[in-house]
């Protein structure tokens, strides 16, 4: 059964360039409610654990180094059809292929430094949200 929550991170390239406000405005304007949010910095070990599913990919080392290189904003978001609608809002992983008006088209610089993460399934949204937030913080 589809749930109405997804998980996102605003990545180090975007926090470094002061895009947090612009990205959160796009998220709110698209109808998402912020359920939980924190500004933090991942260690290499934490980034490695978060992206464990990509461990065998050739870009895993680069991804872990990058995601632990600076602060991120982690958030759980709520809206009907949250996972699919959020992926539409952020656009393709590779910003050169992202549709006009999407967050990655506007704010991302490359496939690795692509401004935002969005969960790819309801199951992963729950796993990823639980990685960052305790039950008390997911109200
Ligand atoms: P994200 O949605 O956070 O999920 C996995 C991430 O891996 C993805 O966004 C990209 O930032 C990164 N990624 C995917 N493909 C590549 C690639 N070919 N080279 C570097 N990073 C990649």
Coordinates of C-alpha atoms and ligand atoms in Angstrom, one line a residue:
X1 CA 0.0 0.0 0.0
X2 CA 1.3 3.4 -0.9
X3 CA 2.1 5.7 2.0
X4 CA 2.0 9.5 2.0
X5 CA 5.6 10.1 3.2
X6 CA 9.0 10.4 1.5
X7 CA 12.5 11.2 2.6
X8 CA 14.8 13.9 1.2
X9 CA 18.3 15.3 1.8
X10 CA 19.5 18.7 0.5
X11 CA 23.1 17.7 -0.4
X12 CA 26.4 19.4 0.4
X13 CA 26.7 21.2 -3.0
X14 CA 23.3 22.9 -2.4
X15 CA 23.9 23.8 1.3
X16 CA 27.3 25.3 0.4
X17 CA 25.7 27.5 -2.2
X18 CA 22.9 28.8 0.1
X19 CA 20.2 27.0 -1.9
X20 CA 18.4 25.6 1.2
X21 CA 15.8 28.3 1.3
X22 CA 15.0 28.1 -2.4
X23 CA 14.7 24.4 -2.4
X24 CA 12.5 24.3 0.7
X25 CA 10.3 26.9 -0.9
X26 CA 9.9 24.7 -4.0
X27 CA 9.1 21.8 -1.8
X28 CA 6.4 23.7 0.2
X29 CA 5.0 25.3 -3.0
X30 CA 4.5 21.8 -4.4
X31 CA 2.3 20.9 -1.5
X32 CA 4.6 18.9 0.8
X33 CA 4.4 19.3 4.6
X34 CA 7.6 19.0 6.5
X35 CA 7.1 16.3 9.1
X36 CA 10.7 16.2 10.5
X37 CA 13.8 18.1 9.6
X38 CA 17.5 18.4 10.7
X39 CA 20.6 20.2 9.6
X40 CA 23.6 17.9 10.2
X41 CA 26.8 16.5 8.7
X42 CA 27.4 12.9 8.0
X43 CA 30.6 11.0 8.8
X44 CA 32.0 8.8 6.1
X45 CA 30.7 5.8 8.0
X46 CA 27.2 7.2 8.2
X47 CA 27.2 8.2 4.5
X48 CA 28.4 4.7 3.7
X49 CA 25.7 3.1 5.7
X50 CA 23.0 5.3 4.3
X51 CA 24.0 4.4 0.7
X52 CA 24.7 0.7 1.5
X53 CA 22.4 -0.3 -1.4
X54 CA 24.9 1.2 -3.9
X55 CA 27.9 -0.5 -2.3
X56 CA 28.7 -2.4 -5.5
X57 CA 28.4 0.6 -7.8
X58 CA 31.5 2.1 -9.3
X59 CA 30.6 5.5 -7.9
X60 CA 30.0 4.4 -4.3
X61 CA 33.4 5.7 -3.0
X62 CA 32.9 9.1 -4.7
X63 CA 29.3 9.2 -3.4
X64 CA 30.3 8.5 0.2
X65 CA 33.2 11.1 0.1
X66 CA 30.9 13.7 -1.4
X67 CA 28.0 13.1 1.0
X68 CA 30.2 13.5 4.0
X69 CA 32.0 16.6 2.6
X70 CA 29.7 19.2 4.1
X71 CA 26.4 19.8 5.9
X72 CA 23.1 18.4 4.6
X73 CA 19.4 18.9 5.5
X74 CA 17.5 15.7 6.1
X75 CA 13.7 15.8 6.1
X76 CA 10.6 13.6 6.1
X77 CA 7.9 15.0 3.8
X78 CA 4.2 14.3 3.6
X79 CA 1.8 14.6 0.7
X80 CA -0.6 12.3 -1.2
X81 CA 1.5 10.1 -3.5
X82 CA 4.6 11.5 -1.8
X83 CA 7.4 9.3 -3.3
X84 CA 6.3 9.6 -7.0
X85 CA 5.3 13.3 -6.8
X86 CA 8.6 14.2 -5.1
X87 CA 10.6 12.4 -7.7
X88 CA 8.7 14.4 -10.4
X89 CA 9.5 17.6 -8.5
X90 CA 13.3 16.9 -8.2
X91 CA 13.7 15.6 -11.8
X92 CA 16.2 13.1 -13.2
X93 CA 19.3 12.0 -11.3
X94 CA 21.5 13.5 -14.0
X95 CA 20.7 17.3 -14.0
X96 CA 21.4 17.5 -17.8
X97 CA 18.5 15.2 -18.3
X98 CA 16.2 16.8 -15.7
X99 CA 13.0 18.5 -16.9
X100 CA 12.7 22.2 -16.9
X101 CA 11.4 23.7 -13.7
X102 CA 12.6 20.7 -11.5
X103 CA 14.8 21.2 -8.5
X104 CA 17.8 19.5 -10.0
X105 CA 17.4 21.4 -13.3
X106 CA 17.5 24.6 -11.3
X107 CA 20.0 23.8 -8.5
X108 CA 22.1 20.7 -9.3
X109 CA 25.6 20.9 -10.8
X110 CA 26.4 17.3 -11.7
X111 CA 25.1 13.7 -11.4
X112 CA 27.1 13.3 -8.1
X113 CA 26.5 16.8 -6.8
X114 CA 22.8 16.7 -7.7
X115 CA 21.4 19.0 -5.0
X116 CA 18.8 16.7 -3.5
X117 CA 18.0 13.1 -2.7
X118 CA 14.5 11.6 -3.0
X119 CA 13.5 8.1 -1.9
X120 CA 12.7 5.7 -4.7
X121 CA 10.0 3.6 -3.0
X122 CA 7.7 3.7 0.0
X123 CA 9.8 1.0 1.6
X124 CA 13.1 3.0 1.2
X125 CA 11.3 6.2 2.4
X126 CA 10.5 4.5 5.7
X127 CA 14.1 3.0 6.0
X128 CA 15.7 6.3 5.2
X129 CA 13.5 8.4 7.5
X130 CA 14.2 6.0 10.3
X131 CA 17.9 6.3 9.7
X132 CA 17.8 10.0 10.6
X133 CA 14.8 10.4 12.9
X134 CA 13.6 8.6 16.0
X135 CA 10.0 7.6 16.4
X136 CA 9.5 10.7 18.7
X137 CA 10.7 13.0 15.8
X138 CA 8.4 11.5 13.2
X139 CA 5.1 12.9 14.3
Ligands
LIG1 P1 20.5 9.9 -5.0 O1 19.1 10.1 -5.4 O2 21.0 10.5 -3.7 O3 20.8 8.3 -5.0 C1 22.1 7.8 -5.2 C2 23.1 8.8 -5.7 O4 24.2 8.3 -6.4 C3 22.4 9.7 -6.7 O5 21.4 10.5 -6.1 C4 23.6 10.4 -7.3 O6 24.0 11.5 -6.6 C5 24.7 9.3 -7.2 N1 25.0 8.8 -8.5 C6 24.2 8.1 -9.3 N2 24.9 7.8 -10.4 C7 26.1 8.3 -10.3 C8 27.3 8.3 -11.2 N3 27.2 7.7 -12.4 N4 28.3 9.0 -10.7 C9 28.4 9.6 -9.5 N5 27.3 9.6 -8.7 C10 26.2 9.0 -9.1

